[in-house]
XYZ file of C-alpha atoms in Angstrom:
556
model
C -10.665 -7.843 23.821
C -13.768 -7.427 25.976
C -17.291 -8.231 24.813
C -17.885 -4.495 24.343
C -14.836 -4.267 22.067
C -16.089 -7.188 19.986
C -19.520 -5.576 19.739
C -18.014 -2.334 18.461
C -15.877 -4.157 15.880
C -18.754 -6.318 14.595
C -21.062 -3.284 14.453
C -18.491 -1.460 12.330
C -18.103 -4.322 9.846
C -21.851 -4.794 9.424
C -22.461 -1.053 9.281
C -19.814 -0.228 6.676
C -20.824 -3.049 4.327
C -24.488 -2.087 4.640
C -23.695 1.594 4.054
C -21.553 0.746 1.025
C -24.370 -1.281 -0.513
C -26.892 1.466 0.174
C -24.917 4.389 -1.321
C -23.836 2.282 -4.309
C -27.304 1.484 -5.570
C -28.486 2.707 -8.966
C -25.498 1.890 -11.204
C -26.653 1.232 -14.758
C -23.554 2.159 -16.802
C -19.821 1.678 -16.387
C -19.534 5.458 -16.168
C -21.600 5.190 -12.969
C -19.690 2.158 -11.741
C -16.143 3.403 -12.272
C -16.500 7.204 -12.084
C -19.653 7.673 -9.946
C -21.321 9.348 -12.938
C -18.670 12.126 -12.729
C -20.853 13.895 -10.143
C -18.825 13.842 -6.903
C -18.036 16.931 -4.873
C -14.433 17.920 -4.140
C -14.523 17.352 -0.379
C -15.824 13.780 -0.746
C -13.231 12.964 -3.405
C -10.512 14.623 -1.309
C -11.378 12.580 1.767
C -11.466 9.440 -0.365
C -8.005 10.137 -1.773
C -6.697 10.715 1.742
C -8.379 7.562 3.078
C -6.708 5.479 0.375
C -3.308 6.784 1.504
C -4.020 6.188 5.192
C -3.999 2.447 4.822
C -3.777 -0.005 7.687
C -0.114 -0.285 6.746
C 0.246 3.438 7.460
C -1.648 3.170 10.730
C 0.269 0.120 11.972
C 3.610 0.355 10.208
C 4.246 4.094 10.461
C 3.500 4.270 14.175
C 5.722 1.238 14.754
C 8.477 2.762 12.655
C 8.246 6.031 14.604
C 8.567 4.004 17.813
C 11.751 2.272 16.631
C 13.310 4.836 14.297
C 11.656 8.205 14.937
C 9.960 10.700 12.647
C 12.387 10.701 9.712
C 9.755 9.077 7.507
C 7.877 12.404 7.441
C 10.277 13.706 4.780
C 8.622 11.389 2.234
C 5.519 13.596 2.428
C 7.132 17.040 2.498
C 6.968 17.278 -1.295
C 3.274 16.363 -1.429
C 1.926 19.955 -1.604
C 4.308 20.748 -4.485
C 3.287 17.573 -6.312
C -0.419 18.388 -5.973
C 0.030 21.886 -7.382
C 2.082 20.566 -10.318
C -0.554 17.931 -11.108
C -3.382 20.452 -10.924
C -1.605 22.504 -13.599
C -0.462 19.630 -15.833
C -1.962 16.129 -15.880
C -5.365 16.736 -14.260
C -6.592 19.094 -17.038
C -5.339 16.677 -19.709
C -7.182 13.727 -18.154
C -10.366 15.617 -17.447
C -10.707 17.202 -20.878
C -9.920 13.904 -22.616
C -12.949 12.332 -20.828
C -11.005 9.128 -20.208
C -11.831 6.302 -17.789
C -8.209 5.392 -17.087
C -4.992 7.379 -17.080
C -3.573 5.024 -19.681
C -6.241 5.829 -22.280
C -4.604 9.218 -22.612
C -1.340 7.556 -23.669
C -3.057 5.988 -26.676
C -4.464 9.381 -27.668
C -1.003 10.913 -27.341
C 1.179 8.030 -28.540
C -0.218 4.646 -29.595
C -2.053 1.564 -28.336
C 1.197 -0.301 -27.646
C 2.387 2.316 -25.141
C -1.010 2.348 -23.472
C -1.058 -1.436 -23.155
C 2.489 -1.657 -21.774
C 1.905 1.054 -19.167
C -1.421 -0.363 -18.067
C 0.153 -3.812 -17.728
C 2.828 -2.366 -15.446
C 0.110 -0.792 -13.332
C -1.836 -4.046 -13.103
C 1.278 -6.004 -12.173
C 2.588 -3.576 -9.572
C -0.758 -2.682 -8.024
C -2.087 -6.238 -8.191
C 0.822 -7.554 -6.130
C 1.028 -4.601 -3.749
C -2.671 -4.829 -2.912
C -1.963 -8.329 -1.646
C 0.693 -6.894 0.678
C -1.746 -4.137 1.673
C -4.188 -6.831 2.750
C -1.631 -9.231 4.215
C 0.226 -6.874 6.565
C -2.706 -5.827 8.784
C -4.284 -9.287 8.535
C -1.117 -10.915 9.859
C -0.877 -8.506 12.764
C -4.568 -8.705 13.643
C -4.541 -12.503 13.451
C -1.775 -12.632 16.068
C -3.239 -9.930 18.275
C -6.842 -11.204 18.122
C -5.943 -14.892 18.177
C -7.497 -15.614 14.773
C -5.980 -17.552 11.894
C -4.342 -15.484 9.150
C -6.725 -16.958 6.585
C -9.803 -15.930 8.552
C -8.588 -12.357 8.974
C -7.620 -12.025 5.303
C -10.910 -13.431 4.062
C -13.011 -11.335 6.441
C -11.261 -8.086 5.547
C -10.960 -8.793 1.829
C -14.337 -10.467 1.420
C -16.363 -7.726 3.126
C -14.675 -5.116 0.922
C -15.363 -7.100 -2.253
C -19.088 -7.245 -1.429
C -19.810 -3.527 -1.463
C -17.267 -2.545 -4.160
C -18.555 -5.227 -6.509
C -22.090 -3.912 -6.071
C -21.656 -0.143 -5.770
C -18.424 0.596 -7.615
C -16.634 3.903 -7.160
C -19.605 5.631 -5.552
C -19.501 3.065 -2.745
C -15.723 3.437 -2.557
C -15.821 7.217 -2.154
C -18.681 7.461 0.350
C -17.448 4.624 2.551
C -14.018 6.293 2.481
C -15.598 9.480 3.835
C -17.019 7.560 6.808
C -13.818 5.601 7.321
C -11.756 8.791 7.227
C -13.779 10.214 10.122
C -13.232 7.005 12.113
C -9.500 7.060 11.359
C -9.097 10.663 12.540
C -10.903 9.845 15.768
C -8.722 6.780 16.325
C -5.464 8.702 15.806
C -6.458 11.465 18.220
C -7.684 8.929 20.787
C -4.426 6.935 20.770
C -2.320 10.083 20.982
C -4.482 11.446 23.786
C -4.184 8.279 25.881
C -0.380 8.206 25.491
C -0.114 11.829 26.624
C -2.610 11.509 29.495
C -0.824 8.457 30.943
C 2.541 10.160 31.305
C 3.828 10.369 34.901
C 2.407 13.152 37.043
C 4.386 16.307 36.509
C 5.817 15.310 33.103
C 4.600 17.611 30.357
C 4.319 16.789 26.667
C 7.281 19.067 26.037
C 9.406 17.118 28.529
C 8.289 13.835 26.979
C 9.391 15.050 23.546
C 12.698 16.201 25.011
C 13.207 12.659 26.304
C 12.430 11.254 22.854
C 14.907 13.695 21.341
C 17.754 12.167 23.355
C 17.419 9.035 21.200
C 16.769 11.183 18.070
C 13.158 9.983 17.792
C 11.974 13.501 16.917
C 14.601 14.116 14.228
C 13.088 14.883 10.818
C 15.620 16.929 8.872
C 18.686 14.897 7.973
C 20.573 17.038 5.440
C 23.038 14.309 4.452
C 23.844 14.218 0.737
C 24.292 10.425 0.736
C 22.132 8.629 -1.838
C 22.155 5.411 0.192
C 21.089 6.892 3.514
C 17.364 6.488 4.169
C 14.952 9.405 4.594
C 17.220 12.391 4.153
C 15.754 15.820 3.449
C 16.875 15.584 -0.166
C 15.570 12.076 -0.825
C 12.258 13.217 0.661
C 11.974 16.462 -1.288
C 13.300 15.124 -4.598
C 12.603 11.385 -4.519
C 9.373 11.983 -2.616
C 8.265 14.565 -5.189
C 8.698 12.082 -8.034
C 6.963 9.365 -5.987
C 3.967 11.614 -5.266
C 3.756 12.881 -8.841
C 3.619 9.318 -10.120
C 1.271 7.991 -7.447
C -1.285 10.775 -7.728
C -0.765 11.562 -11.383
C -0.288 8.174 -13.041
C -1.725 5.533 -10.694
C -5.260 4.595 -11.658
C -6.284 4.096 -8.022
C -5.871 7.875 -7.530
C -6.701 9.154 -11.015
C -10.037 7.341 -10.908
C -10.947 9.300 -7.772
C -10.514 12.793 -9.108
C -11.959 11.897 -12.514
C -15.182 11.343 -10.549
C -15.345 15.072 -9.781
C -18.257 17.020 -11.251
C -15.917 19.553 -12.881
C -12.246 20.273 -13.443
C -12.355 22.724 -10.548
C -13.805 20.052 -8.239
C -11.057 17.622 -9.266
C -8.351 20.194 -8.601
C -9.832 21.149 -5.235
C -9.837 17.499 -4.135
C -6.061 17.308 -4.671
C -5.359 20.673 -3.062
C -7.413 19.511 -0.069
C -4.926 16.652 0.344
C -1.970 18.956 -0.225
C -2.735 20.881 2.957
C -4.088 18.121 5.222
C -1.996 15.042 4.448
C 1.302 16.280 5.916
C -0.251 17.334 9.259
C -2.057 14.000 9.445
C 1.131 12.048 8.771
C 2.878 14.162 11.383
C 0.208 13.218 13.949
C 0.537 9.510 13.121
C 4.327 9.638 13.543
C 3.999 11.737 16.690
C 1.660 9.096 18.097
C 4.351 6.462 17.568
C 6.937 8.644 19.315
C 4.619 9.313 22.264
C 3.923 5.572 22.579
C 7.708 5.110 22.742
C 7.848 7.548 25.681
C 4.728 5.977 27.234
C 6.450 2.588 27.499
C 9.268 4.089 29.532
C 6.813 4.176 32.417
C 4.780 1.026 31.707
C 5.843 -2.598 31.342
C 7.247 -3.399 27.903
C 7.122 -6.952 26.520
C 10.405 -8.638 25.724
C 9.077 -9.270 22.183
C 6.064 -7.479 20.732
C 4.837 -10.446 18.675
C 3.076 -12.705 21.216
C 3.369 -15.802 19.023
C 7.122 -15.379 18.640
C 7.446 -14.728 22.368
C 5.746 -18.063 23.028
C 8.107 -19.725 20.549
C 11.085 -18.208 22.367
C 9.772 -19.493 25.685
C 9.301 -22.975 24.201
C 12.681 -23.245 22.459
C 15.156 -21.337 24.646
C 16.951 -23.068 27.491
C 15.098 -22.235 30.733
C 18.170 -20.865 32.513
C 19.177 -18.796 29.498
C 15.658 -17.375 29.093
C 15.438 -16.575 32.802
C 18.745 -14.718 32.607
C 17.628 -12.708 29.545
C 14.295 -11.837 31.155
C 15.987 -10.758 34.385
C 18.421 -8.599 32.431
C 15.565 -7.064 30.426
C 13.457 -6.287 33.507
C 16.447 -4.756 35.294
C 17.173 -2.635 32.214
C 13.556 -1.462 32.145
C 13.803 -0.397 35.792
C 17.041 1.495 35.165
C 15.637 3.157 32.051
C 12.538 4.319 33.900
C 14.624 5.788 36.704
C 16.917 7.496 34.182
C 13.924 8.873 32.247
C 12.359 10.262 35.420
C 15.677 11.818 36.420
C 16.011 13.434 32.990
C 12.425 14.722 33.230
C 13.184 16.419 36.568
C 16.532 17.824 35.430
C 17.285 17.580 31.681
C 21.038 18.049 31.952
C 23.726 16.555 29.653
C 24.703 14.184 32.467
C 21.104 12.996 32.870
C 20.834 12.533 29.107
C 24.034 10.471 29.043
C 22.803 8.275 31.897
C 19.517 7.760 30.085
C 21.269 6.784 26.860
C 23.287 4.167 28.736
C 20.095 2.707 30.218
C 18.342 2.766 26.826
C 21.311 1.011 25.222
C 21.259 -1.707 27.890
C 17.533 -2.274 27.303
C 18.053 -2.595 23.539
C 21.033 -4.929 24.068
C 19.037 -7.211 26.351
C 16.189 -7.316 23.864
C 18.588 -8.014 20.988
C 19.957 -10.955 22.949
C 16.463 -12.461 23.009
C 16.054 -11.756 19.279
C 19.361 -13.505 18.535
C 18.245 -16.604 20.454
C 15.029 -16.597 18.436
C 16.754 -16.107 15.068
C 19.580 -18.619 15.494
C 17.678 -21.889 14.833
C 15.997 -20.657 11.624
C 18.347 -17.948 10.363
C 15.348 -15.742 9.574
C 15.486 -12.072 10.473
C 12.985 -11.155 13.174
C 11.040 -7.887 13.082
C 8.056 -7.031 15.243
C 7.701 -3.356 14.297
C 4.153 -3.913 13.083
C 3.038 -5.412 16.424
C 3.942 -2.478 18.660
C 0.928 -0.281 18.026
C -1.759 -3.015 18.079
C -0.336 -4.258 21.399
C -0.596 -0.739 22.783
C -4.205 -0.497 21.576
C -5.362 -3.747 23.155
C -3.522 -3.380 26.448
C -3.797 0.341 27.189
C -7.038 1.722 25.725
C -10.295 1.631 27.740
C -12.923 -1.043 27.059
C -14.909 -0.269 23.942
C -12.284 2.125 22.630
C -9.879 -0.726 21.921
C -12.521 -2.321 19.697
C -13.099 1.024 18.004
C -9.398 1.484 17.188
C -9.145 -2.091 15.924
C -12.106 -1.095 13.735
C -9.955 1.870 12.616
C -7.329 -0.607 11.397
C -10.031 -2.473 9.496
C -11.354 0.852 8.145
C -7.899 1.935 6.991
C -7.315 -1.399 5.249
C -10.733 -1.525 3.623
C -10.558 2.076 2.369
C -7.320 1.273 0.534
C -8.489 -2.114 -0.721
C -11.774 -0.771 -2.064
C -10.093 1.840 -4.234
C -7.494 -0.588 -5.509
C -10.035 -3.302 -6.362
C -12.051 -0.729 -8.317
C -9.037 0.737 -10.142
C -7.684 -2.700 -11.100
C -11.099 -3.620 -12.448
C -11.392 -0.374 -14.427
C -7.945 -0.796 -16.048
C -8.728 -4.431 -16.884
C -12.153 -3.625 -18.339
C -11.313 -0.427 -20.224
C -7.721 -1.058 -21.303
C -8.044 -4.752 -22.175
C -11.479 -6.375 -22.123
C -13.331 -3.721 -24.114
C -10.422 -3.368 -26.563
C -9.486 -6.984 -27.209
C -12.327 -9.258 -26.084
C -15.783 -7.653 -26.385
C -15.445 -4.449 -28.334
C -19.135 -3.992 -29.110
C -20.956 -5.251 -26.020
C -23.715 -3.127 -24.486
C -23.778 -1.256 -21.184
C -25.415 -4.124 -19.300
C -22.720 -6.565 -20.375
C -19.904 -4.106 -19.629
C -21.318 -3.434 -16.157
C -21.519 -7.165 -15.427
C -17.942 -7.672 -16.651
C -16.766 -4.770 -14.492
C -18.307 -6.329 -11.398
C -16.794 -9.712 -12.188
C -13.319 -8.197 -12.645
C -13.724 -6.410 -9.307
C -14.473 -9.742 -7.634
C -11.595 -11.467 -9.442
C -9.041 -8.842 -8.400
C -10.339 -9.000 -4.851
C -9.937 -12.770 -4.877
C -6.435 -12.401 -6.350
C -5.450 -9.998 -3.555
C -6.691 -12.500 -0.981
C -4.676 -15.253 -2.696
C -1.479 -13.142 -2.683
C -2.069 -12.259 0.963
C -2.563 -15.902 1.893
C 0.771 -16.785 0.281
C 2.766 -13.755 1.456
C 5.830 -14.111 3.664
C 6.745 -12.141 6.734
C 7.580 -8.468 6.387
C 9.723 -5.890 8.088
C 8.177 -2.449 8.363
C 5.074 -2.850 6.215
C 4.960 0.794 5.163
C 8.516 0.525 3.788
C 7.727 -2.678 1.881
C 4.842 -1.111 -0.042
C 6.677 2.141 -0.826
C 9.809 0.296 -1.919
C 7.850 -2.063 -4.165
C 5.971 0.820 -5.771
C 9.196 2.722 -6.372
C 10.346 0.038 -8.818
C 7.512 1.081 -11.147
C 6.344 4.590 -10.326
C 9.282 6.523 -11.761
C 9.208 4.810 -15.151
C 5.456 5.262 -15.498
C 5.801 8.934 -14.568
C 8.496 9.278 -17.247
C 6.064 8.205 -19.968
C 3.496 10.786 -18.896
C 6.229 13.421 -18.670
C 7.108 12.674 -22.302
C 3.453 12.952 -23.264
C 2.877 16.329 -21.589
C 6.280 18.055 -21.636
C 7.844 16.843 -24.896
C 5.606 17.560 -27.913
C 8.197 16.093 -30.288
C 8.446 12.737 -28.499
C 7.188 9.782 -30.505
C 5.319 6.597 -29.720
C 8.496 4.621 -30.423
C 10.447 6.768 -27.950
C 7.771 6.402 -25.272
C 7.520 2.623 -25.594
C 11.224 1.825 -25.638
C 11.988 4.585 -23.154
C 9.610 2.896 -20.712
C 11.440 -0.419 -21.154
C 14.817 1.291 -20.635
C 13.506 3.026 -17.510
C 12.367 -0.230 -15.935
C 15.698 -1.848 -16.782
C 17.625 1.097 -15.293
C 15.760 0.849 -11.979
C 16.331 -2.912 -11.871
C 20.091 -2.468 -12.409
C 20.366 0.268 -9.764
C 18.359 -1.787 -7.257
C 20.441 -4.894 -7.885
C 23.962 -3.466 -7.992
C 23.953 -0.336 -5.800
C 22.940 0.662 -2.274
C 21.005 3.732 -3.408
C 17.902 4.246 -1.263
C 14.624 3.255 -2.887
C 13.159 6.797 -2.893
C 15.733 7.696 -5.559
C 14.421 4.901 -7.808
C 11.513 7.197 -8.678
C 13.895 9.886 -9.906
C 16.104 7.421 -11.784
C 13.172 5.755 -13.545
C 11.615 9.054 -14.596
C 14.836 10.573 -15.924
C 15.852 7.360 -17.698
C 12.525 7.143 -19.552
C 12.458 10.846 -20.378
C 16.059 11.041 -21.611
C 16.017 7.791 -23.584
C 12.562 8.561 -24.970
C 13.730 11.934 -26.275
C 16.888 10.374 -27.737
C 15.011 7.583 -29.509
C 12.428 10.054 -30.807
C 15.191 12.238 -32.252
C 17.237 9.385 -33.751
C 14.296 7.415 -35.131
C 11.478 9.944 -35.514
C 7.947 8.788 -36.045
C 4.812 10.895 -36.158
C 3.341 11.409 -32.689
C -0.359 11.703 -32.059
C -2.345 14.391 -30.327
């Protein structure tokens, strides 16, 4: 990066930490610290919820996945508007009227303390580990791209977030998310605009998309009924619906946001705001990845996107073998460019077939290099997460590259801040104040809340420092969450939809749900989006059965 890029990035980091400290001043109670005094407006909460979703993993991993696999991932979000409407009618009123700090407090009011504790523990375990991945994935990529050590990148990103969240709590989280959301939108539009503007003279955006369609990069609707096939229309609408219901309805990192609204109406509006804007935003992010794919038809493409692994290949491969692979790859690039230009001038079936042959030769030559790299270690190589950062640093104008790298930092920090705060709130409210210091005053509780925020931030940094290499980062996080989300949603479904369900049914149903997902994941090839459906139905069905066979008085 140029000195101007570094200046922009440093200015962002200093500015966002300073802004977070400034807006977070004045906390005197844990109600202020965790729920911003329940005074936030819907648009600020809505932008904060959206910023938490648009993590650095989304920005890096989704664009890279669109480059390699196309836009099929969009189906995961198609059910989001339906999920938001359902939550606005069901769980949001329950949470808001109960005046709870955490989603899991409601389970004690409805069932018993054991169910609340079990569910909150699952949240802490799943979110505590996934936040480490959320921090690790962009840190790993940025460390390679910027030439830093992984440890330095992790500690800078995680440490700067801890500072303002520990001081300002949820008010700092929400207002810094608003700023970061504006930066993220600008970064997405900038990257998309550069990819479109740098197409060859005479090639329109429509023609570029037609070229991408030849390799099925623009496909979204796969109507296959297979349960093992990834990202079908049905897994997106059904599995995605259950995933979104659980994430927004039962995950404390999201519930804590809309509980900060100044009224039930404000909380509902914040979710509906996301219902209508999230899908278009995800579409733009995926479209950016597809347009970068087309862009590199007419610009030099590296043999491997990870520069460190490329250096390792150059150091370990036999010189003559490497020279042959590189010559084959460069020749394939030339043929692909010529075929793409020919298709752009005359998009006939013959031109499409010639292009597909050239694209296949390019992928085969690249796979040959990957095989040489993988053979000595036996480890699978994936550089999906390096495609977009490489594009940013090599193709964007000076100053703008630093700004978009700042966007990656902003996306990571917006997600981390909310997760640090939600982990601290669940720890403080569901465990510390119940089992350790039940009668401490506000000052003590506020101090404990800040310490738990710092501890969870430090834990995330520790997990990130120990994490291994990933494939597509966005898939890793969604797959990991899907092991837990469905079962947790099942407990809340019992609480709201089944008045006769008992505490015993909820507790053991939750255990059966987790076991069911584990068995399906271990012994079948069913795609992970269906885990959310399986977990929910297993908890709900077994919970109802246990409640009927061994009834016990439920609590309202």
